[in-house]
Amino acid sequence: MRQIIHLDMDAFYAAIEQRDHPEYKGQPVIVGGLPNSRGVVSTCSYEARVFGVHSAMPLREAARRCPHGIFLPVRMSRYQEVSAALMKILRDYTPLVEPLSCDEAFLDVTGSERLFGPAEKIARLIVERIEKELGLSASVGIAPNKFLAKVASDLQKPKGFVRVKAGEERSFLAPLPITKLWGVGPKTAARLKQMGLQTIGDLQKRSEEELRRKIGESGEQLHRLALGIDNRPVLPEEEVKSVGHEITLPADTDNRDYLEVVLLGLCEQVARRLRRQGLVGRVITLKIRDTDFQTITRRTTLYQPTAFEEVIYQTAHRLAEENQWGKKPVRLIGVTVSGLQQSDTGQAPLFIEQEQKDLRRLHQTLDRIKDRFGEKAIMRGRLLIKK
Ligand code: TTP
Ligand code: MG
């Protein structure tokens, strides 16, 4: 039986600010920028969440909900330092550490139990060290697989400590809403609701055959997840840490159409480099520098790693829109994909729908043609029209 720990830091950026500035302890800290600036909340302390503030909310809205909040700029390099220290602690207990983002990781501690004791004890040791050495708190889930561990770590945040024992998978999941299932977005959720399904328990009672019939190929995966079955291995991070590309525009511009074309082009290049190296990535980061040299970086973590420009573009574009890009003329745009892993490890991605299979075939063909005839041989209709 495998023993997987999922660890996620509590209110990561905000907690670091509170630690670095003890006078902010117990206060509603909102990280992202000044209350009246454009842009969105990166995260906020639990004291601020009481007022309905959350990640990705426009700062102005956060200021309306929490006027007495302490608004702070993002100090990315500081958070990255702490993140590196965190991952170093985790690697003391197993080499099998798979970071999902700067503040969360999976650990496979199956082989570590002889050295350090049972998984639960290892988790306690880690949480204690994080508190002592980093002055921060974390939530953990311990379970026989990744999916259950991730759900578990989120259940009792902050300072959560939830263990799912073998044999308890189904009863643990049954009362939870179907949106907790990995990969169930708003669309699938709506379809499942139409079928009268609210909780994972409701889903457990339906047959795999029925789910497959009603929601397609991913029905099978959903059925497995609902029963708490997930065989994906914990994959330590690849040597290549990220694949990214940025471009300084020939002239600063606020032309949205033009910016979208540039962004799409960047995503295509990044996606192609990923595919060439046999990698897929889960964390998409967008960087925008405006004409006044103000730079924002925003990132988001996908449920499922990708090497498809459609997914990368969609995500980067959403981040850009959330940050009202183009309000001031843009000088530079960058896109980076990190949280990389090998795409051919035999690990079946959670939701391979026919669509994705077709896409993959299309990309392989396009890449082959580009390799033979050069970059310009095939261009997206969009790029072609705008040029
Ligand atoms: P999360 O783990 O999602 O959030 P959190 O650690 O702040 O709070 P929680 O206790 O709920 O885990 O993300 C980790 C960090 O990533 C977060 O501190 C800030 C950053 N982040 C963004 O910059 N933008 C976002 O939209 C999100 C969700 C996170
Ligand atoms: Mg967190």
Tab-separated table of C-alpha atoms and ligand atoms in Angstrom:
chain	number	residue	atom	x	y	z
A	1	MET	CA	0.000	0.000	0.000
A	2	ARG	CA	1.447	3.356	-1.033
A	3	GLN	CA	1.673	6.241	1.425
A	4	ILE	CA	1.291	9.621	-0.219
A	5	ILE	CA	1.445	12.980	1.527
A	6	HIS	CA	0.106	16.149	-0.055
A	7	LEU	CA	1.303	19.309	1.646
A	8	ASP	CA	0.039	22.829	0.933
A	9	MET	CA	1.147	25.951	2.785
A	10	ASP	CA	-1.513	28.101	4.425
A	11	ALA	CA	-2.063	31.533	2.853
A	12	PHE	CA	1.503	31.263	1.569
A	13	TYR	CA	2.487	34.797	0.412
A	14	ALA	CA	0.432	36.453	3.151
A	15	ALA	CA	1.862	34.195	5.848
A	16	ILE	CA	5.400	35.065	4.736
A	17	GLU	CA	4.543	38.783	5.000
A	18	GLN	CA	3.133	38.219	8.481
A	19	ARG	CA	6.253	36.371	9.500
A	20	ASP	CA	8.571	39.036	8.077
A	21	HIS	CA	6.478	41.823	9.667
A	22	PRO	CA	5.268	40.567	13.051
A	23	GLU	CA	3.053	43.645	13.411
A	24	TYR	CA	0.836	42.169	10.654
A	25	LYS	CA	0.143	38.988	12.659
A	26	GLY	CA	-3.575	38.510	13.238
A	27	GLN	CA	-4.351	41.245	10.696
A	28	PRO	CA	-6.161	41.000	7.367
A	29	VAL	CA	-3.168	41.009	4.998
A	30	ILE	CA	-3.900	41.218	1.276
A	31	VAL	CA	-1.015	40.567	-1.139
A	32	GLY	CA	-1.248	41.857	-4.702
A	33	GLY	CA	-0.754	45.606	-4.654
A	34	LEU	CA	-2.242	48.868	-3.495
A	35	PRO	CA	-5.997	48.894	-2.832
A	36	ASN	CA	-6.708	51.305	-5.658
A	37	SER	CA	-4.373	49.836	-8.211
A	38	ARG	CA	-5.401	47.671	-11.099
A	39	GLY	CA	-4.637	43.998	-10.819
A	40	VAL	CA	-5.866	41.240	-8.600
A	41	VAL	CA	-5.321	39.687	-5.188
A	42	SER	CA	-2.589	37.020	-5.225
A	43	THR	CA	-3.666	35.737	-1.849
A	44	CYS	CA	-4.732	36.999	1.552
A	45	SER	CA	-4.462	35.958	5.176
A	46	TYR	CA	-7.285	33.958	6.745
A	47	GLU	CA	-8.196	37.092	8.718
A	48	ALA	CA	-9.011	38.769	5.377
A	49	ARG	CA	-10.903	35.756	4.001
A	50	VAL	CA	-13.577	36.327	6.650
A	51	PHE	CA	-14.540	39.430	4.652
A	52	GLY	CA	-14.948	37.451	1.438
A	53	VAL	CA	-11.588	38.420	-0.053
A	54	HIS	CA	-9.914	35.699	-2.129
A	55	SER	CA	-7.232	35.044	-4.759
A	56	ALA	CA	-7.860	36.520	-8.227
A	57	MET	CA	-10.357	39.092	-6.917
A	58	PRO	CA	-9.747	42.609	-8.283
A	59	LEU	CA	-7.877	44.677	-5.676
A	60	ARG	CA	-10.540	47.369	-5.817
A	61	GLU	CA	-13.201	44.847	-4.858
A	62	ALA	CA	-10.971	43.573	-2.044
A	63	ALA	CA	-10.615	47.153	-0.787
A	64	ARG	CA	-14.401	47.521	-0.816
A	65	ARG	CA	-14.914	44.349	1.171
A	66	CYS	CA	-12.036	44.910	3.548
A	67	PRO	CA	-11.258	48.653	3.740
A	68	HIS	CA	-9.050	48.260	6.794
A	69	GLY	CA	-6.958	45.525	5.124
A	70	ILE	CA	-3.180	45.773	4.922
A	71	PHE	CA	-2.431	45.839	1.197
A	72	LEU	CA	1.055	44.704	0.198
A	73	PRO	CA	2.952	44.332	-3.073
A	74	VAL	CA	4.059	40.901	-4.303
A	75	ARG	CA	7.664	40.131	-3.310
A	76	MET	CA	8.130	37.210	-5.638
A	77	SER	CA	11.845	36.610	-5.058
A	78	ARG	CA	11.256	36.412	-1.309
A	79	TYR	CA	8.493	33.827	-1.770
A	80	GLN	CA	10.694	31.839	-4.133
A	81	GLU	CA	13.445	31.753	-1.522
A	82	VAL	CA	11.027	30.375	1.056
A	83	SER	CA	9.668	27.918	-1.494
A	84	ALA	CA	13.160	26.556	-2.146
A	85	ALA	CA	13.744	26.146	1.600
A	86	LEU	CA	10.399	24.360	1.895
A	87	MET	CA	11.160	21.888	-0.902
A	88	LYS	CA	14.566	21.218	0.671
A	89	ILE	CA	12.910	20.216	3.937
A	90	LEU	CA	10.527	17.902	2.072
A	91	ARG	CA	13.414	16.218	0.238
A	92	ASP	CA	14.968	15.251	3.559
A	93	TYR	CA	12.233	12.641	3.930
A	94	THR	CA	12.037	11.184	0.428
A	95	PRO	CA	13.571	11.799	-2.989
A	96	LEU	CA	10.072	11.369	-4.427
A	97	VAL	CA	8.884	14.963	-4.068
A	98	GLU	CA	6.695	16.362	-6.841
A	99	PRO	CA	6.177	20.122	-6.470
A	100	LEU	CA	2.840	21.253	-7.894
A	101	SER	CA	3.468	24.937	-7.357
A	102	CYS	CA	5.611	27.107	-5.119
A	103	ASP	CA	3.741	26.109	-1.967
A	104	GLU	CA	2.496	22.593	-2.531
A	105	ALA	CA	3.919	19.164	-3.263
A	106	PHE	CA	3.218	15.465	-3.286
A	107	LEU	CA	5.558	13.128	-1.399
A	108	ASP	CA	5.677	9.390	-1.793
A	109	VAL	CA	6.946	8.234	1.608
A	110	THR	CA	6.229	4.521	1.140
A	111	GLY	CA	9.935	3.731	1.190
A	112	SER	CA	10.742	6.180	3.984
A	113	GLU	CA	8.721	4.493	6.687
A	114	ARG	CA	11.530	2.170	7.747
A	115	LEU	CA	13.756	5.171	8.398
A	116	PHE	CA	11.387	7.713	9.859
A	117	GLY	CA	8.360	5.757	11.033
A	118	PRO	CA	4.785	5.695	9.694
A	119	ALA	CA	3.575	8.266	7.147
A	120	GLU	CA	1.572	10.080	9.780
A	121	LYS	CA	4.674	10.575	11.906
A	122	ILE	CA	6.663	11.786	8.897
A	123	ALA	CA	3.933	14.322	8.151
A	124	ARG	CA	4.035	15.581	11.743
A	125	LEU	CA	7.841	15.867	11.631
A	126	ILE	CA	7.616	17.889	8.430
A	127	VAL	CA	4.918	20.229	9.734
A	128	GLU	CA	6.918	20.808	12.902
A	129	ARG	CA	10.068	21.627	10.971
A	130	ILE	CA	8.160	24.026	8.718
A	131	GLU	CA	6.821	25.787	11.780
A	132	LYS	CA	10.163	25.918	13.531
A	133	GLU	CA	12.495	26.624	10.635
A	134	LEU	CA	10.269	28.691	8.369
A	135	GLY	CA	7.846	30.142	10.906
A	136	LEU	CA	4.919	29.127	8.695
A	137	SER	CA	2.023	26.715	8.850
A	138	ALA	CA	1.024	24.012	6.400
A	139	SER	CA	-1.887	21.647	5.838
A	140	VAL	CA	-1.364	18.005	4.975
A	141	GLY	CA	-3.331	15.091	3.637
A	142	ILE	CA	-2.080	11.515	3.999
A	143	ALA	CA	-3.636	8.822	1.851
A	144	PRO	CA	-2.957	5.777	-0.308
A	145	ASN	CA	-2.924	7.943	-3.477
A	146	LYS	CA	-2.434	11.448	-4.867
A	147	PHE	CA	-6.054	12.328	-5.455
A	148	LEU	CA	-7.166	11.433	-1.942
A	149	ALA	CA	-4.147	13.126	-0.372
A	150	LYS	CA	-4.876	16.360	-2.238
A	151	VAL	CA	-8.531	16.373	-1.285
A	152	ALA	CA	-7.597	15.588	2.312
A	153	SER	CA	-5.058	18.409	2.687
A	154	ASP	CA	-7.695	20.949	1.669
A	155	LEU	CA	-10.442	19.796	4.029
A	156	GLN	CA	-9.383	21.402	7.293
A	157	LYS	CA	-7.260	24.350	6.234
A	158	PRO	CA	-5.449	26.118	7.868
A	159	LYS	CA	-3.211	23.737	9.857
A	160	GLY	CA	-5.208	20.829	8.497
A	161	PHE	CA	-4.114	17.267	9.211
A	162	VAL	CA	-6.321	14.666	7.578
A	163	ARG	CA	-5.540	11.023	7.054
A	164	VAL	CA	-7.463	8.671	4.778
A	165	LYS	CA	-6.794	5.057	5.682
A	166	ALA	CA	-6.876	2.217	3.184
A	167	GLY	CA	-10.402	0.841	3.077
A	168	GLU	CA	-11.931	4.206	3.983
A	169	GLU	CA	-11.608	5.730	0.512
A	170	ARG	CA	-15.291	5.513	-0.392
A	171	SER	CA	-16.754	6.640	2.900
A	172	PHE	CA	-14.282	9.522	3.071
A	173	LEU	CA	-15.300	10.826	-0.352
A	174	ALA	CA	-19.046	10.119	-0.171
A	175	PRO	CA	-20.224	13.326	1.589
A	176	LEU	CA	-18.031	15.673	-0.494
A	177	PRO	CA	-19.405	17.712	-3.408
A	178	ILE	CA	-18.619	16.433	-6.914
A	179	THR	CA	-16.592	19.584	-7.610
A	180	LYS	CA	-13.860	18.096	-5.400
A	181	LEU	CA	-13.195	15.526	-8.105
A	182	TRP	CA	-10.033	16.365	-9.944
A	183	GLY	CA	-10.853	17.701	-13.371
A	184	VAL	CA	-14.508	18.466	-12.790
A	185	GLY	CA	-14.847	22.000	-14.073
A	186	PRO	CA	-18.039	24.059	-14.217
A	187	LYS	CA	-19.177	22.327	-17.426
A	188	THR	CA	-18.915	18.756	-16.202
A	189	ALA	CA	-20.332	19.828	-12.838
A	190	ALA	CA	-23.428	21.222	-14.572
A	191	ARG	CA	-23.873	18.014	-16.523
A	192	LEU	CA	-23.524	15.896	-13.397
A	193	LYS	CA	-26.026	18.112	-11.565
A	194	GLN	CA	-28.460	17.580	-14.438
A	195	MET	CA	-28.131	13.867	-13.765
A	196	GLY	CA	-29.154	14.586	-10.189
A	197	LEU	CA	-25.681	14.119	-8.765
A	198	GLN	CA	-24.545	16.445	-5.966
A	199	THR	CA	-22.093	14.506	-3.847
A	200	ILE	CA	-19.360	12.067	-4.734
A	201	GLY	CA	-21.496	9.487	-2.906
A	202	ASP	CA	-24.271	10.020	-5.475
A	203	LEU	CA	-21.736	9.352	-8.194
A	204	GLN	CA	-20.470	6.195	-6.494
A	205	LYS	CA	-23.925	4.652	-6.895
A	206	ARG	CA	-23.979	5.053	-10.686
A	207	SER	CA	-22.432	2.470	-12.940
A	208	GLU	CA	-19.341	3.183	-14.943
A	209	GLU	CA	-21.295	2.270	-18.050
A	210	GLU	CA	-23.966	4.905	-17.379
A	211	LEU	CA	-21.388	7.617	-16.703
A	212	ARG	CA	-19.510	6.788	-19.835
A	213	ARG	CA	-22.717	6.920	-21.850
A	214	LYS	CA	-23.776	10.277	-20.422
A	215	ILE	CA	-20.524	12.191	-20.140
A	216	GLY	CA	-18.231	10.431	-22.530
A	217	GLU	CA	-14.873	8.847	-22.095
A	218	SER	CA	-13.992	10.831	-18.982
A	219	GLY	CA	-16.933	9.126	-17.259
A	220	GLU	CA	-14.723	6.133	-16.657
A	221	GLN	CA	-12.065	8.249	-14.957
A	222	LEU	CA	-14.683	10.039	-12.885
A	223	HIS	CA	-16.044	6.731	-11.739
A	224	ARG	CA	-12.612	5.571	-10.657
A	225	LEU	CA	-11.869	8.799	-8.819
A	226	ALA	CA	-15.250	8.733	-7.083
A	227	LEU	CA	-14.312	5.329	-5.719
A	228	GLY	CA	-10.964	6.736	-4.601
A	229	ILE	CA	-8.897	4.882	-7.185
A	230	ASP	CA	-5.869	6.764	-8.563
A	231	ASN	CA	-2.703	4.966	-9.575
A	232	ARG	CA	-0.665	7.908	-10.806
A	233	PRO	CA	2.882	7.831	-9.458
A	234	VAL	CA	4.577	10.726	-7.662
A	235	LEU	CA	7.041	12.092	-10.202
A	236	PRO	CA	10.000	14.127	-8.949
A	237	GLU	CA	10.560	17.354	-10.840
A	238	GLU	CA	12.541	17.182	-14.052
A	239	GLU	CA	15.953	18.780	-14.417
A	240	VAL	CA	14.510	21.364	-16.788
A	241	LYS	CA	12.643	23.601	-14.398
A	242	SER	CA	10.615	25.610	-16.848
A	243	VAL	CA	10.100	26.390	-20.498
A	244	GLY	CA	9.299	29.966	-21.323
A	245	HIS	CA	9.615	32.714	-23.816
A	246	GLU	CA	9.193	36.471	-23.715
A	247	ILE	CA	9.211	39.194	-26.262
A	248	THR	CA	9.670	42.951	-26.153
A	249	LEU	CA	7.286	44.462	-28.659
A	250	PRO	CA	8.716	46.566	-31.476
A	251	ALA	CA	6.556	49.421	-30.164
A	252	ASP	CA	4.480	49.699	-26.987
A	253	THR	CA	0.838	49.093	-27.792
A	254	ASP	CA	-2.583	48.724	-26.224
A	255	ASN	CA	-4.105	47.148	-29.336
A	256	ARG	CA	-5.846	44.110	-27.868
A	257	ASP	CA	-6.006	42.182	-31.151
A	258	TYR	CA	-2.314	42.636	-31.709
A	259	LEU	CA	-1.486	41.629	-28.136
A	260	GLU	CA	-3.592	38.493	-28.483
A	261	VAL	CA	-1.758	37.482	-31.631
A	262	VAL	CA	1.598	37.978	-29.905
A	263	LEU	CA	0.417	35.977	-26.891
A	264	LEU	CA	-0.808	33.137	-29.098
A	265	GLY	CA	2.511	33.102	-30.943
A	266	LEU	CA	4.392	32.873	-27.635
A	267	CYS	CA	2.181	30.042	-26.424
A	268	GLU	CA	2.753	28.151	-29.658
A	269	GLN	CA	6.516	28.422	-29.300
A	270	VAL	CA	6.472	27.346	-25.670
A	271	ALA	CA	4.123	24.437	-26.362
A	272	ARG	CA	6.244	23.236	-29.221
A	273	ARG	CA	9.415	23.330	-27.136
A	274	LEU	CA	7.643	21.322	-24.434
A	275	ARG	CA	6.541	18.699	-26.918
A	276	ARG	CA	9.966	18.511	-28.482
A	277	GLN	CA	11.443	17.705	-25.064
A	278	GLY	CA	8.682	15.260	-24.240
A	279	LEU	CA	7.504	17.390	-21.343
A	280	VAL	CA	4.175	18.553	-20.022
A	281	GLY	CA	3.713	21.288	-17.438
A	282	ARG	CA	1.107	22.275	-14.968
A	283	VAL	CA	1.953	25.820	-13.911
A	284	ILE	CA	1.336	28.636	-16.402
A	285	THR	CA	2.936	32.002	-15.699
A	286	LEU	CA	2.175	35.191	-17.559
A	287	LYS	CA	4.412	38.246	-17.444
A	288	ILE	CA	3.401	41.668	-18.674
A	289	ARG	CA	5.487	44.822	-18.531
A	290	ASP	CA	3.794	48.086	-19.365
A	291	THR	CA	5.130	51.252	-20.895
A	292	ASP	CA	6.074	52.579	-17.423
A	293	PHE	CA	8.180	49.468	-16.778
A	294	GLN	CA	5.660	48.163	-14.246
A	295	THR	CA	5.822	44.384	-14.383
A	296	ILE	CA	3.241	41.903	-13.211
A	297	THR	CA	3.629	38.138	-13.127
A	298	ARG	CA	0.611	35.959	-12.545
A	299	ARG	CA	0.479	32.225	-12.451
A	300	THR	CA	-2.041	29.510	-12.101
A	301	THR	CA	-1.872	25.759	-11.682
A	302	LEU	CA	-3.776	23.457	-14.018
A	303	TYR	CA	-5.248	20.240	-12.732
A	304	GLN	CA	-3.643	18.359	-15.525
A	305	PRO	CA	-0.258	19.065	-17.096
A	306	THR	CA	-0.298	20.124	-20.722
A	307	ALA	CA	1.845	20.776	-23.767
A	308	PHE	CA	-1.015	22.191	-25.843
A	309	GLU	CA	-0.918	25.817	-26.944
A	310	GLU	CA	-4.704	25.965	-26.801
A	311	VAL	CA	-4.672	25.243	-23.086
A	312	ILE	CA	-1.647	27.434	-22.411
A	313	TYR	CA	-3.131	30.292	-24.414
A	314	GLN	CA	-6.549	29.992	-22.834
A	315	THR	CA	-4.986	30.101	-19.380
A	316	ALA	CA	-2.514	32.909	-20.087
A	317	HIS	CA	-5.253	34.904	-21.781
A	318	ARG	CA	-7.518	34.533	-18.772
A	319	LEU	CA	-4.731	35.757	-16.499
A	320	ALA	CA	-4.157	38.689	-18.846
A	321	GLU	CA	-7.840	39.593	-18.886
A	322	GLU	CA	-8.075	39.351	-15.116
A	323	ASN	CA	-5.288	41.882	-14.958
A	324	GLN	CA	-6.817	44.232	-17.496
A	325	TRP	CA	-3.881	44.114	-19.811
A	326	GLY	CA	-3.623	46.811	-22.391
A	327	LYS	CA	-5.087	49.468	-20.149
A	328	LYS	CA	-1.646	50.976	-20.398
A	329	PRO	CA	0.440	50.257	-23.515
A	330	VAL	CA	2.273	46.968	-23.186
A	331	ARG	CA	6.017	46.752	-23.642
A	332	LEU	CA	6.792	43.093	-23.000
A	333	ILE	CA	4.862	39.829	-22.786
A	334	GLY	CA	6.181	36.538	-21.472
A	335	VAL	CA	4.741	33.050	-21.006
A	336	THR	CA	6.361	30.289	-18.957
A	337	VAL	CA	5.272	26.749	-18.236
A	338	SER	CA	6.748	25.069	-15.151
A	339	GLY	CA	5.860	22.219	-12.829
A	340	LEU	CA	7.174	19.990	-15.595
A	341	GLN	CA	7.126	16.273	-15.935
A	342	GLN	CA	7.832	13.736	-18.631
A	343	SER	CA	4.833	13.216	-20.853
A	344	ASP	CA	5.678	9.633	-21.747
A	345	THR	CA	6.035	8.043	-18.330
A	346	GLY	CA	3.132	5.763	-19.070
A	347	GLN	CA	1.114	7.743	-16.589
A	348	ALA	CA	-2.312	8.099	-18.111
A	349	PRO	CA	-3.438	11.705	-17.837
A	350	LEU	CA	-6.627	11.834	-15.866
A	351	PHE	CA	-8.959	12.953	-18.561
A	352	ILE	CA	-7.994	11.937	-22.021
A	353	GLU	CA	-11.010	12.810	-24.020
A	354	GLN	CA	-11.239	11.975	-27.686
A	355	GLU	CA	-10.773	15.660	-28.372
A	356	GLN	CA	-7.414	15.668	-26.668
A	357	LYS	CA	-6.293	12.587	-28.527
A	358	ASP	CA	-7.196	14.246	-31.810
A	359	LEU	CA	-5.363	17.381	-30.738
A	360	ARG	CA	-2.279	15.413	-29.895
A	361	ARG	CA	-2.294	13.786	-33.315
A	362	LEU	CA	-2.721	17.164	-34.962
A	363	HIS	CA	0.176	18.620	-33.017
A	364	GLN	CA	2.444	15.732	-33.893
A	365	THR	CA	1.689	16.255	-37.552
A	366	LEU	CA	2.210	20.016	-37.346
A	367	ASP	CA	5.490	19.595	-35.510
A	368	ARG	CA	6.703	17.114	-38.120
A	369	ILE	CA	5.895	19.480	-40.952
A	370	LYS	CA	7.513	22.408	-39.151
A	371	ASP	CA	10.619	20.355	-38.514
A	372	ARG	CA	10.859	19.540	-42.211
A	373	PHE	CA	9.877	22.810	-43.770
A	374	GLY	CA	10.596	25.354	-41.075
A	375	GLU	CA	8.555	27.517	-38.755
A	376	LYS	CA	6.775	29.441	-41.480
A	377	ALA	CA	5.358	26.446	-43.319
A	378	ILE	CA	2.293	26.322	-41.178
A	379	MET	CA	0.862	29.267	-39.399
A	380	ARG	CA	-2.309	29.584	-37.525
A	381	GLY	CA	-5.040	31.200	-39.600
A	382	ARG	CA	-5.168	33.874	-36.955
A	383	LEU	CA	-1.500	34.749	-37.204
A	384	LEU	CA	-1.695	34.664	-40.980
A	385	ILE	CA	-4.621	37.049	-41.213
A	386	LYS	CA	-3.149	39.588	-38.842
A	387	LYS	CA	0.287	39.700	-40.400
B	1	TTP	P1	-2.636	28.590	-2.854
B	1	TTP	O1	-2.024	27.418	-2.157
B	1	TTP	O2	-3.765	28.329	-3.788
B	1	TTP	O3	-3.190	29.626	-1.781
B	1	TTP	P2	-2.596	30.031	-0.365
B	1	TTP	O4	-1.409	29.224	0.007
B	1	TTP	O5	-2.374	31.511	-0.353
B	1	TTP	O6	-3.804	29.760	0.614
B	1	TTP	P3	-4.364	28.339	1.083
B	1	TTP	O7	-4.203	28.329	2.576
B	1	TTP	O8	-5.787	28.328	0.662
B	1	TTP	O9	-3.548	27.288	0.427
B	1	TTP	O10	-1.540	29.369	-3.666
B	1	TTP	C1	-0.216	29.526	-3.192
B	1	TTP	C2	0.312	30.895	-3.528
B	1	TTP	O11	0.248	31.136	-4.937
B	1	TTP	C3	-0.496	32.014	-2.887
B	1	TTP	O12	-0.044	32.323	-1.584
B	1	TTP	C4	-0.312	33.153	-3.856
B	1	TTP	C5	-0.094	32.484	-5.206
B	1	TTP	N1	-1.329	32.599	-6.018
B	1	TTP	C6	-1.441	33.646	-6.927
B	1	TTP	O13	-0.534	34.456	-7.084
B	1	TTP	N2	-2.603	33.765	-7.656
B	1	TTP	C7	-3.649	32.908	-7.510
B	1	TTP	O14	-4.691	33.063	-8.181
B	1	TTP	C8	-3.529	31.815	-6.571
B	1	TTP	C9	-4.655	30.836	-6.375
B	1	TTP	C10	-2.347	31.707	-5.849
B	2	MG	MG	-1.450	27.146	-0.172
